[in-house]
C-alpha cells in the first residue's frame, strides 16, 4: 500500500500530465484530481503535498476556476505553478493584475535564495514562462524568492506554512533545472519516500483486482495493441482462468493482424480467447461514410452491438475490462473536472451503453503510455508487444481519408506493411513513437513505363513522442524515404505517389482523423 503520494489539482494546463509523470519518475506516486475537490475529501485521502497546475484561464476573469481555499490551511505543503501560483496568491489576500507585457517562452530568473525549493541551483537559471497576468501584491507571510526582467514576483514562498508559487513551468524540458526544483519540493519540503514503481503497481493492482473480482468472470476486449495486450496479461496474473478475452476482427486491422493475435494469445499465452470475424458487418455500416467522427461513432456502436451479442453466448459475466489510459480521458473530455477541450472521441472512453450490464474495470486508467510499456516489461512480456507502436481503435478507418472500401483497405495494408518492414530493417522502430501510412482522397498524374497513370497518393506519418500528448515529426533519412517510396509505388497497385508529413502535435494531431 502506497503511503506517500502527491495530489495535482488540474486547472486545464496542457502540461498538467507532465507534472504527474515527472513526480512518478522520482519514484513517488502522483495523481491528477479535479480542481473542484473539497479540502475535506482531499485530506481524507492523505496526500503528502498538493500541486496546483497551470491553466488557460485568467485568474481575474469572472468565471475563473478556483479551488477550495481550505486546502491552503490543512497543514501540508502546496506548490502553485503559473495559474496555480496566481490562484494561491489571490486566495490568500494577494493581488493579480493584467501584465503590460505578456511573458511567454524562455526567460532567466534571478533567485533571491538557493535554499529550500531552489536548493542546488545557481543565482541565475533559465525557465519557461507562459502568462499574461502577474502577481502585484504578496499575501501576508510570503516573500519574493525569484524575479525575471519582466516579472518582479516570479517565485514566492511562505516558509512557515510550506506554501510555494512559481510563475514559470518547472515540469517542461525547457526549464533545464525544473526536475531539480520539483525534486526539492517532493523530497525536501514534502518529505516523501520512494514507494512508486511498476513492481509495486503490479502487486497492488493484482491485490485490488482479486479483492474486487473474487470468483466472478471478467470479459476483456483485446485489440492486439500494447494497452489491451498488457491489460490481458495483468488480468491473467490476477484471476487466471476466470478471464475470458474477446478479439473482434472489424476488417480494419493491419495486414495479418488477426492471425498474429490468435497465435500469440491463444497458443503462446494459453488465454481463453474468443475470436469473432465481424469484418463484413463493419464495412457494410461504413459504406458511404466520409466524416471521421461519424466513422468513429459507427465503429464504436457496431463494436458494442457485436460485443453484446457475443457476450450473451458466453453466459453470465459480471465484469468488463478496458485498457483505458489517462491520455484517452484527457483528449476525450474533461473527465477530471478540469477545463480541458475535446479533441476527438476515443474508443475506450464514454462509449459503453448503460444497458450493457457489466461492471467496468480499468486498471490502467491512471497510467501514461510509457508507463504501460514499463508495466509490460515488469510482467515479462516480449519487446515485440511492449514496444509496439500505438494503433487507433477505429483502425485503418481513420487512416483512409474519406470513404472506406475493401480495395482501399487492401492498398493501405500493403503500403503500411512495406513501411513497417523497412523501418524495422533500418533499426528505426524503437526510435519512433508511431509510423504509418495514410491513404489520401487525392489522385495524381504519374508515368509508369511509357504510360500515363492517374492513381492514389499515400502519406507517410512518423513522429517521436513520450506520451502522445505532444509529438515531433521524425527526421527520417532521405535514403530511407526514397527506398520506401520506390517499393510502395512499384509493389502496390493503384498508388503512384508518396508524400511525407512534416507537421508536429500541436497544432496537428498524430492521426490524420
Tab-separated table of C-alpha atoms in Angstrom, residues 13-19 21-22 81 104-106 126-130 168-182 470:
chain	number	residue	atom	x	y	z
A	13	UNK	CA	-2.935	23.169	-18.495
A	14	UNK	CA	-1.517	21.270	-21.453
A	15	UNK	CA	1.403	20.466	-19.130
A	16	UNK	CA	-0.570	19.005	-16.181
A	17	UNK	CA	0.197	15.437	-17.231
A	18	UNK	CA	3.914	16.285	-17.293
A	19	UNK	CA	3.834	17.217	-13.613
A	21	UNK	CA	4.916	11.998	-14.966
A	22	UNK	CA	7.899	13.871	-13.540
A	81	UNK	CA	2.570	26.597	-10.845
A	104	UNK	CA	5.976	33.634	-22.999
A	105	UNK	CA	8.905	31.349	-23.719
A	106	UNK	CA	12.468	31.411	-22.447
A	126	UNK	CA	16.723	29.548	-17.441
A	127	UNK	CA	12.973	28.914	-17.078
A	128	UNK	CA	9.929	28.626	-19.335
A	129	UNK	CA	7.220	31.266	-18.904
A	130	UNK	CA	3.643	31.316	-20.206
A	168	UNK	CA	7.178	29.517	-14.583
A	169	UNK	CA	6.781	25.840	-15.535
A	170	UNK	CA	9.354	23.537	-13.855
A	171	UNK	CA	7.745	20.433	-15.391
A	172	UNK	CA	8.731	21.163	-19.006
A	173	UNK	CA	12.073	20.296	-20.604
A	174	UNK	CA	12.557	23.986	-21.486
A	175	UNK	CA	13.261	24.639	-17.785
A	176	UNK	CA	16.628	22.808	-17.509
A	177	UNK	CA	16.651	22.653	-13.682
A	178	UNK	CA	12.917	22.032	-13.438
A	179	UNK	CA	13.300	18.417	-12.303
A	180	UNK	CA	15.638	19.540	-9.530
A	181	UNK	CA	13.081	22.108	-8.352
A	182	UNK	CA	10.301	19.510	-8.282
A	470	UNK	CA	2.807	16.226	-27.810
